[in-house]
Structures are given as C-alpha cells and as structure tokens.
Short mmCIF file of C-alpha atoms in Angstrom, two decimals:
data_model
loop_
_atom_site.label_atom_id
_atom_site.label_comp_id
_atom_site.label_asym_id
_atom_site.label_seq_id
_atom_site.Cartn_x
_atom_site.Cartn_y
_atom_site.Cartn_z
CA MET A 1 32.61 12.51 4.79
CA ASN A 2 34.09 13.03 1.36
CA PRO A 3 31.94 13.65 -1.76
CA LYS A 4 32.32 10.06 -2.97
CA GLU A 5 30.96 8.62 0.28
CA LYS A 6 28.00 11.00 0.16
CA TYR A 7 27.36 9.99 -3.44
CA ILE A 8 27.48 6.27 -2.59
CA SER A 9 25.02 6.74 0.30
CA THR A 10 22.62 8.41 -2.13
CA LEU A 11 23.02 5.51 -4.58
CA ILE A 12 22.18 3.01 -1.84
CA PHE A 13 19.00 4.90 -1.07
CA LYS A 14 18.03 5.02 -4.76
CA HIS A 15 18.77 1.29 -4.98
CA LEU A 16 16.27 0.63 -2.17
CA GLN A 17 13.74 2.80 -3.99
CA GLY A 18 14.30 0.88 -7.22
CA ILE A 19 15.06 4.12 -9.11
CA CYS A 20 18.76 3.68 -9.92
CA THR A 21 19.68 4.13 -13.56
CA ILE A 22 21.70 1.38 -15.27
CA GLN A 23 24.83 3.48 -14.92
CA GLU A 24 24.16 4.18 -11.23
CA SER A 25 23.51 0.49 -10.54
CA ARG A 26 26.81 -0.39 -12.20
CA LYS A 27 28.69 2.17 -10.09
CA LEU A 28 27.10 0.89 -6.89
CA ARG A 29 27.87 -2.72 -7.77
CA ASN A 30 31.50 -1.85 -8.55
CA TRP A 31 31.82 -0.03 -5.22
CA ILE A 32 30.39 -3.03 -3.34
CA GLU A 33 32.71 -5.49 -5.10
CA GLU A 34 35.92 -3.49 -4.74
CA ASP A 35 36.18 -3.97 -0.96
CA ILE A 36 34.70 -6.46 1.52
CA ASN A 37 34.14 -3.59 3.95
CA ASN A 38 32.02 -1.83 1.35
CA LYS A 39 29.85 -4.92 1.09
CA LYS A 40 29.45 -5.06 4.87
CA LEU A 41 28.55 -1.38 4.98
CA PHE A 42 25.99 -1.84 2.22
CA ASN A 43 24.37 -4.71 4.12
CA ARG A 44 24.12 -2.55 7.25
CA CYS A 45 22.46 0.25 5.29
CA ILE A 46 19.65 -2.01 4.09
CA ASN A 47 18.94 -3.52 7.50
CA PHE A 48 16.67 -1.60 9.90
CA ASP A 49 18.06 -3.24 13.03
CA TYR A 50 21.64 -2.31 12.13
CA ILE A 51 20.68 1.30 11.36
CA LYS A 52 18.94 1.65 14.70
CA GLU A 53 21.94 0.09 16.48
CA ASP A 54 24.45 2.34 14.69
CA LEU A 55 22.52 5.54 15.37
CA ALA A 56 22.32 4.67 19.05
CA LEU A 57 26.03 3.93 19.09
CA LEU A 58 26.81 7.19 17.31
CA ASN A 59 24.99 9.17 19.97
CA SER A 60 27.23 7.68 22.67
CA PHE A 61 30.48 7.58 20.70
CA ASP A 62 33.66 9.01 22.19
CA ALA A 63 35.83 10.45 19.39
CA LYS A 64 38.93 10.15 21.59
CA LYS A 65 38.86 6.36 21.53
CA SER A 66 41.40 4.20 19.70
CA TRP A 67 42.04 4.38 15.95
CA LYS A 68 40.11 1.15 15.46
CA LYS A 69 37.08 2.73 17.00
CA ARG A 70 37.58 5.86 14.94
CA LYS A 71 37.23 3.67 11.88
CA LYS A 72 33.94 2.52 13.36
CA TYR A 73 33.04 6.18 13.88
CA LYS A 74 33.64 6.75 10.17
CA ARG A 75 31.20 3.95 9.40
CA LEU A 76 28.66 5.48 11.75
CA LEU A 77 28.98 8.84 10.02
CA PHE A 78 28.30 7.08 6.72
CA ILE A 79 25.14 5.54 8.19
CA LYS A 80 24.08 8.93 9.50
CA TRP A 81 24.59 10.51 6.08
CA PHE A 82 22.65 7.68 4.43
CA VAL A 83 19.74 8.37 6.78
CA ALA A 84 19.93 12.09 6.02
CA ALA A 85 19.92 11.39 2.28
CA SER A 86 16.90 9.15 2.75
CA ILE A 87 15.03 11.94 4.52
CA LEU A 88 15.89 14.52 1.87
CA LEU A 89 14.91 12.22 -0.99
CA GLY A 90 11.68 11.13 0.62
CA THR A 91 12.30 7.66 1.92
CA LEU A 92 10.53 6.11 4.86
CA LEU A 93 10.38 7.84 8.17
CA PHE A 94 7.59 6.82 10.48
CA ILE A 95 7.66 9.25 13.38
CA PRO A 96 5.40 10.76 16.00
CA THR A 97 4.11 14.14 14.83
CA ASP A 98 5.67 15.83 17.85
CA PHE A 99 9.06 14.11 17.60
CA TRP A 100 10.87 17.44 17.22
CA LYS A 101 9.65 18.38 20.68
CA LYS A 102 11.10 15.18 22.03
CA GLY A 103 14.47 15.90 20.44
CA ALA A 104 14.68 12.38 19.07
CA ILE A 105 13.87 10.55 15.88
CA GLU A 106 13.19 6.91 15.16
CA VAL A 107 14.62 6.13 11.74
CA LEU A 108 13.13 3.24 9.85
CA SER A 109 14.48 1.79 6.64
CA LYS A 110 12.50 1.26 3.47
CA ASN A 111 14.17 -2.06 2.86
CA LYS A 112 11.84 -4.38 0.98
CA ARG A 113 11.21 -7.64 2.79
CA LYS A 114 9.01 -10.60 2.03
CA PRO A 115 5.47 -10.17 3.37
CA VAL A 116 4.58 -12.12 6.48
CA ASN A 117 2.13 -14.14 4.39
CA SER A 118 4.58 -14.76 1.55
CA GLN A 119 3.69 -18.45 1.55
CA ILE A 120 0.25 -17.60 0.13
CA GLN A 121 1.44 -14.75 -2.10
CA ASN A 122 0.89 -16.68 -5.33
CA ASN A 123 -2.49 -17.94 -4.14
CA SER A 124 -3.87 -14.66 -2.84
CA VAL A 125 -5.78 -13.70 -6.01
CA GLN A 126 -8.48 -15.92 -7.43
CA LEU A 127 -11.10 -15.78 -10.16
CA ILE A 128 -14.51 -17.30 -9.43
CA LEU A 129 -16.39 -18.40 -12.55
CA ALA A 130 -20.15 -18.37 -12.98
CA ASP A 131 -20.37 -22.05 -12.05
CA GLY A 132 -18.44 -21.48 -8.81
CA LYS A 133 -15.15 -22.86 -10.06
CA LYS A 134 -12.13 -21.05 -8.57
CA ILE A 135 -8.99 -20.32 -10.56
CA LYS A 136 -5.76 -18.96 -9.08
CA LEU A 137 -4.37 -15.94 -10.88
CA ASN A 138 -0.66 -15.20 -10.92
CA ASP A 139 -0.53 -12.83 -13.90
CA PRO A 140 -2.37 -9.63 -14.89
CA LEU A 141 -5.76 -10.52 -16.33
CA GLU A 142 -7.18 -9.27 -19.63
CA LEU A 143 -10.74 -10.14 -20.64
CA ASN A 144 -11.47 -10.25 -24.37
CA THR A 145 -14.83 -11.94 -25.04
CA ASP A 146 -17.79 -13.43 -23.24
CA THR A 147 -16.54 -16.95 -23.88
CA PHE A 148 -13.00 -16.94 -22.52
CA ILE A 149 -10.51 -15.16 -20.27
CA LEU A 150 -6.95 -14.49 -21.30
CA SER A 151 -4.70 -14.87 -18.25
CA GLY A 152 -1.10 -14.50 -19.28
CA LYS A 153 -0.77 -17.09 -22.04
CA ASN A 154 -3.57 -19.29 -20.72
CA ILE A 155 -7.06 -19.30 -22.22
CA ILE A 156 -9.60 -20.14 -19.50
CA PRO A 157 -13.20 -21.02 -20.48
CA VAL A 158 -15.79 -18.86 -18.74
CA VAL A 159 -18.85 -20.94 -19.54
CA SER A 160 -18.33 -24.50 -18.41
CA SER A 161 -21.32 -26.55 -17.25
CA ILE A 162 -23.59 -23.55 -16.76
CA ASN A 163 -25.95 -22.35 -19.49
CA SER A 164 -25.37 -18.64 -20.11
CA ALA A 165 -28.92 -18.29 -21.40
CA GLU A 166 -30.31 -19.37 -18.04
CA LYS A 167 -28.10 -17.25 -15.81
CA GLU A 168 -26.05 -14.09 -16.39
CA ASN A 169 -22.39 -14.99 -16.61
CA ILE A 170 -21.00 -13.07 -13.60
CA LEU A 171 -17.33 -13.33 -12.70
CA GLU A 172 -15.66 -12.38 -9.43
CA ILE A 173 -12.06 -11.57 -8.59
CA GLN A 174 -11.02 -11.81 -4.93
CA VAL A 175 -7.78 -10.36 -3.57
CA SER A 176 -6.49 -11.60 -0.22
CA ASN A 177 -4.21 -9.78 2.22
CA THR A 178 -0.72 -8.42 1.39
CA LYS A 179 -1.60 -8.21 -2.28
CA ILE A 180 -2.56 -5.61 -4.91
CA TYR A 181 -3.93 -6.83 -8.23
CA SER A 182 -4.58 -5.02 -11.51
CA PHE A 183 -6.46 -6.20 -14.57
CA THR A 184 -8.51 -5.06 -17.58
CA LEU A 185 -12.30 -5.31 -17.81
CA PRO A 186 -14.11 -6.47 -20.99
CA ASP A 187 -14.57 -2.83 -22.11
CA SER A 188 -10.81 -2.13 -21.71
CA SER A 189 -11.33 -0.14 -18.50
CA LYS A 190 -8.51 -0.74 -16.02
CA VAL A 191 -8.93 -1.73 -12.38
CA TRP A 192 -6.52 -1.96 -9.43
CA LEU A 193 -7.77 -3.91 -6.40
CA ASN A 194 -6.39 -3.36 -2.91
CA SER A 195 -5.97 -6.19 -0.40
CA ASN A 196 -9.06 -7.88 1.03
CA SER A 197 -11.17 -6.58 -1.85
CA ASN A 198 -13.38 -8.20 -4.46
CA ILE A 199 -15.16 -7.14 -7.63
CA GLN A 200 -18.02 -8.72 -9.57
CA PHE A 201 -18.64 -8.07 -13.28
CA PRO A 202 -20.11 -9.81 -16.33
CA SER A 203 -17.82 -11.53 -18.81
CA GLN A 204 -19.25 -9.15 -21.41
CA PHE A 205 -21.07 -5.86 -20.71
CA ASN A 206 -24.47 -5.31 -22.34
CA HIS A 207 -25.05 -2.43 -24.74
CA ALA A 208 -27.03 -0.26 -22.29
CA GLN A 209 -24.62 0.02 -19.36
CA ARG A 210 -21.51 -1.38 -17.71
CA ILE A 211 -22.20 -2.51 -14.13
CA VAL A 212 -19.67 -3.78 -11.58
CA SER A 213 -19.96 -4.36 -7.82
CA ILE A 214 -17.13 -3.65 -5.40
CA GLN A 215 -16.38 -4.57 -1.82
CA GLY A 216 -13.14 -3.15 -0.45
CA GLU A 217 -10.95 -0.64 -2.29
CA ALA A 218 -10.33 -0.18 -6.00
CA TYR A 219 -8.97 2.38 -8.44
CA PHE A 220 -10.64 2.68 -11.84
CA GLU A 221 -9.54 4.14 -15.15
CA VAL A 222 -12.80 3.96 -17.08
CA LYS A 223 -12.84 3.93 -20.85
CA PRO A 224 -15.13 6.76 -22.04
CA ASN A 225 -18.44 5.74 -23.64
CA LYS A 226 -21.36 8.17 -23.32
CA LYS A 227 -23.77 5.63 -24.76
CA GLN A 228 -22.81 3.01 -22.19
CA PRO A 229 -22.49 4.50 -18.66
CA PHE A 230 -20.19 2.78 -16.19
CA ILE A 231 -21.82 2.08 -12.80
CA VAL A 232 -20.10 0.91 -9.63
CA LYS A 233 -22.48 -0.59 -7.08
CA THR A 234 -21.73 -0.66 -3.33
CA ASN A 235 -23.77 -1.42 -0.24
CA LEU A 236 -24.12 2.32 0.55
CA GLY A 237 -24.64 3.81 -2.89
CA ASP A 238 -23.84 3.73 -6.59
CA ILE A 239 -21.31 5.67 -8.63
CA ARG A 240 -22.26 6.61 -12.19
CA VAL A 241 -19.37 7.28 -14.54
CA LEU A 242 -19.00 8.38 -18.16
CA GLY A 243 -15.22 8.25 -18.43
CA THR A 244 -12.88 9.08 -15.61
CA SER A 245 -10.24 8.03 -13.08
CA PHE A 246 -11.29 7.62 -9.47
CA ASN A 247 -10.68 5.68 -6.27
CA ILE A 248 -13.40 4.01 -4.23
CA LYS A 249 -13.12 2.61 -0.72
CA ASN A 250 -16.05 0.51 0.46
CA TYR A 251 -15.09 -1.43 3.56
CA ASN A 252 -17.38 -2.22 6.48
CA ASN A 253 -16.30 0.91 8.35
CA GLY A 254 -17.29 3.39 5.63
CA PHE A 255 -17.43 4.60 2.04
CA GLU A 256 -15.12 7.06 0.27
CA ALA A 257 -14.82 8.08 -3.37
CA THR A 258 -11.94 10.24 -4.62
CA LEU A 259 -12.10 11.72 -8.11
CA VAL A 260 -8.82 12.21 -9.97
CA GLU A 261 -10.20 13.42 -13.29
CA GLY A 262 -13.45 13.45 -15.26
CA ASN A 263 -16.78 13.40 -13.45
CA ILE A 264 -18.80 11.00 -11.35
CA GLU A 265 -22.21 11.04 -9.72
CA ILE A 266 -22.85 9.38 -6.36
CA LYS A 267 -26.37 8.23 -5.63
CA THR A 268 -27.72 6.94 -2.31
CA LYS A 269 -31.29 6.27 -1.18
CA LYS A 270 -31.62 9.91 -0.11
CA TYR A 271 -29.16 11.98 -2.12
CA THR A 272 -27.47 12.44 -5.47
CA LYS A 273 -24.21 14.39 -5.68
CA GLN A 274 -21.93 15.41 -8.52
CA ILE A 275 -18.24 15.09 -7.66
CA LYS A 276 -15.60 17.33 -9.21
CA PRO A 277 -11.94 16.45 -9.83
CA LEU A 278 -9.74 16.57 -6.70
CA GLU A 279 -12.79 16.13 -4.45
CA LYS A 280 -13.45 13.30 -2.02
CA ALA A 281 -16.95 12.17 -1.09
CA ILE A 282 -17.55 10.37 2.21
CA ILE A 283 -20.85 8.70 3.06
CA ALA A 284 -21.55 8.57 6.78
CA GLN A 285 -24.89 8.09 8.53
CA GLY A 286 -26.75 8.46 5.24
CA GLU A 287 -25.16 11.83 4.44
CA ILE A 288 -22.72 12.64 1.63
CA GLY A 289 -19.91 14.97 2.66
CA LEU A 290 -17.53 16.60 0.18
CA TYR A 291 -13.88 17.33 1.01
CA THR A 292 -10.69 18.37 -0.74
CA ALA A 293 -8.82 15.22 -1.77
CA ASP A 294 -5.22 14.45 -0.90
CA LEU A 295 -4.44 12.38 -3.98
CA GLU A 296 -0.97 11.34 -2.87
CA LYS A 297 -2.35 9.99 0.38
CA ASP A 298 -5.61 8.56 -0.98
CA LEU A 299 -3.80 6.68 -3.75
CA ALA A 300 -0.71 5.67 -1.76
CA TRP A 301 -1.92 2.06 -1.57
CA LYS A 302 -1.74 1.86 -5.37
CA GLN A 303 1.99 2.65 -5.08
CA ASN A 304 2.31 -0.13 -2.48
CA ILE A 305 2.95 2.19 0.47
CA PHE A 306 1.26 3.39 3.62
CA LEU A 307 1.27 7.18 3.78
CA PHE A 308 0.33 8.98 7.00
CA ARG A 309 0.05 12.71 7.54
CA ASN A 310 -0.68 13.65 11.12
CA ASP A 311 -2.94 10.58 11.34
CA LYS A 312 -4.26 9.22 14.61
CA LEU A 313 -3.33 5.72 15.65
CA SER A 314 -7.03 4.81 15.40
CA GLU A 315 -6.86 5.72 11.68
CA ILE A 316 -3.64 3.81 11.07
CA ILE A 317 -4.55 0.52 12.74
CA PRO A 318 -7.46 -0.30 10.35
CA GLN A 319 -5.09 -0.03 7.38
CA ILE A 320 -2.68 -2.45 9.04
CA GLU A 321 -5.58 -4.80 9.83
CA ASN A 322 -6.76 -4.79 6.25
CA TRP A 323 -3.35 -5.28 4.65
CA TYR A 324 -2.10 -8.06 6.90
CA GLY A 325 -5.46 -9.74 7.45
CA ILE A 326 -5.50 -9.41 11.24
CA GLN A 327 -7.75 -7.90 13.90
CA SER A 328 -6.82 -5.53 16.70
CA GLN A 329 -7.75 -5.19 20.35
CA TYR A 330 -7.18 -2.17 22.57
CA LYS A 331 -6.23 -2.94 26.16
CA THR A 332 -6.15 0.71 27.13
CA ASN A 333 -8.34 2.97 29.23
CA LYS A 334 -9.07 5.08 26.15
CA THR A 335 -8.27 5.02 22.45
CA PRO A 336 -4.72 6.40 21.94
CA ASP A 337 -4.75 9.91 20.47
CA GLU A 338 -1.14 9.93 19.24
CA THR A 339 -0.63 11.19 15.69
CA PHE A 340 2.02 10.06 13.23
CA SER A 341 3.46 11.07 9.90
CA GLY A 342 5.54 9.08 7.45
CA THR A 343 5.54 6.40 4.77
CA ILE A 344 6.05 2.65 5.03
CA ASN A 345 6.60 0.25 2.16
CA ARG A 346 3.90 -2.42 2.29
CA ASP A 347 6.44 -5.13 1.51
CA VAL A 348 7.69 -5.05 5.09
CA SER A 349 6.63 -7.93 7.30
CA LEU A 350 4.03 -7.70 10.04
CA LYS A 351 6.82 -8.27 12.56
CA GLN A 352 8.67 -5.23 11.24
CA ILE A 353 5.49 -3.14 11.39
CA ILE A 354 5.18 -4.10 15.06
CA ASN A 355 8.80 -3.00 15.61
CA ILE A 356 8.07 0.30 13.90
CA LEU A 357 5.07 0.94 16.12
CA ASN A 358 6.92 -0.02 19.29
CA HIS A 359 9.82 2.29 18.46
CA SER A 360 7.58 5.18 17.47
CA SER A 361 4.68 5.08 19.92
CA ALA A 362 4.29 5.52 23.64
CA HIS A 363 2.16 2.36 23.62
CA GLN A 364 3.10 -1.30 23.44
CA PHE A 365 2.19 -3.55 20.48
CA HIS A 366 2.38 -7.31 20.07
CA ILE A 367 0.66 -10.14 18.19
CA GLN A 368 -1.36 -12.73 20.09
CA ASN A 369 -3.59 -15.32 18.38
CA ASN A 370 -3.54 -13.35 15.11
CA GLN A 371 -4.63 -10.21 16.95
CA LEU A 372 -2.72 -6.96 17.23
CA ILE A 373 -2.80 -6.07 20.93
CA ILE A 374 -2.37 -2.40 21.85
CA SER A 375 -1.45 -2.02 25.51
CA GLU A 376 -1.12 0.92 27.87
CA THR A 377 1.72 3.41 27.83
CA LYS A 378 5.17 1.86 28.18
CA LEU A 379 7.05 2.51 31.40
#
C-alpha cells in the first residue's frame, strides 16, 4: 500500500471514533466523492460483516489469479491495513485472551449502529414527580429551585396537587436499558446514570445535608460544601461525601464504589471505611474490601463502551444483561471459564453483540424469548 492509502485508512478509523478534525473530515469526504470505488471501499470498512468476509478471503487469496482478482487483492490489503490501524489506535477488538496461542484473531468493527431498543430510545428516561406524575425527558436536566424543573427550554412544575408541607417533595429519575443520562442536582452537583438505574432526591436540599438514594450505577461530581455533607444511600450502606468525584455501582448482585478524587466514607451496619483516591471498595457478605481501582475500566460505561481486561464470561454477561435489558440462561455443564479482552461500543445492537460472542467464544449464543442462551462448546 502507498502512503496515501494508509493515511485514508487511518482517517476512516478516526471517522468511526468521531475524532476527525474538520480538515481531516473534508479530506475523507473528498476522497469518497472522487471515485465510486472509494465509496464502496469506505462502506466495506464500516461494516463488520464485510470486514470479516474480506479477512477470510485474504487468508485464502491466490496472488497468481487474474488481474481483476489482483484488484480485489488490493482492496483486501486496504481492509487489512485499516484493521491494523484500528488496533494501533485503540479501536474495538473483542478477542479471547489466549487468541495468540490459537494463531487467529476475530476482528470486530466499532461501527456505531442503532441500539436494538431504538424505538424506545426517546422514552427511556423519565422523571417521576412527588405526586406520581411521570414526565419523559429527552434533554439534559438542570434543577434550579424547589418549585420547578428546567428541562431544556421547558419549565415543569414540581408541586402539582400535592402539598409540600405535608410530604417531602422527592423526585425520581429512572433510566431504562441502552441509555446513559446526565443531569445537574439542585446544589449544582453533576450526575451520570447508567442504564437500568434510578436516583431519588429532593427538589431542594435542606441546609444540614444533601441526601440522594441510588439503585444501579452512577457517577457523581459533587460540589464541595463542608457545611452540607453529601450522602448517597444504598441498600448495603451509605457514602458520605464532602466534595469529590466517584463512581458507585449498586445492583442486586453487589456494591462497588470507586473514588477518582477527593475523599469518601463508606458506612455499613458493621463497618466504616475511609476511601482514598484511586481505590475501589467492594461490599460482599457484610465486609468492605479495598482494592486498587482501574479507572479506565470502572468508568468505561460513562464513555459509552464496554471495556474488558482478561474478564471471565461470567463477568461480561451481567453487563450485557443490564445494558440490553435481558436475562441469561446457561445450558452448560459448568459456568464457562473463558476470559476475554477488548472494547465494544455500546451503540451496537444486541444482534451484533451475539455475533461478536459467537465469533469469539468456544460457546454458542442465541436469543430466545428475550433470554440470552449460552450453550455448550461448539463442534
């Protein structure tokens, strides 16, 4: 390949990442428009099925074939270089940890596709008012006072038929599957909610403390205020904050808190622990364990990606369940112990995730009645 072709393959990758500069985007567009074959090649580069097909064809290609097929060989070399550029620049590869031993690699594109549940995308975040009224949210939410909510350009009353003097005015935001939602609390603290998560908070914090309740996963950037501690309540324990950035995961299968900066204190019925920056606390069986945090991995969901580093299939499946809103069932003699490494953009469809698993694992995966079925080793 000549330098120009290598440069174009890099631009295509950066285009998929959404990191092209204006000048680079213009160059890529000009290249696509100058030749119909360039457009066809571009379309193949952004389609996982075509990449897989071309790599397989390249492995069996006979360079002594006709000139027409040599032109195809040139296209295949371009695809191969595009894949190599993707690897070097950090794009998606989802591969078994021991793939080098197998002498093969399953290459998976990071092409953004509509989520499988795209039909409910705009309805997947809702605000529940104190009187039970539900409001769909399509824009980032900013709360200003205890009497109204500013959602985009719309002012939504918080107190409707309910008397705020009789009952505390608690709001709730619920995020469904295939969705991440960010908003600002009344004290200007910022929150990011992962899929299948919800948070409860008052429309206006009192002067003594700021209390929120979380179920699911959330990332907080808390506005410092020593006179008004920030407290996150969960079913397993509370987190007391003065001003900090941290991630909390509180699903049914466990509790984790990862501290990015500042300081937090975790309190359970039995223990109280101070957490330092770059530490992760895990509550299991009533005990609080402290570990070194992998911030890139722990916060990958906030960047809208799955990130796996030598993770077991049993650790990966729950993340897929949570994001796509499905359940799984193992039809195997024992839980698979395969490990995988790689990143996957969360915008891919559930169908594509199944394809990724089937091409990367020794097991078989399929969807049946909204369940992910994991079957025995493929023949």
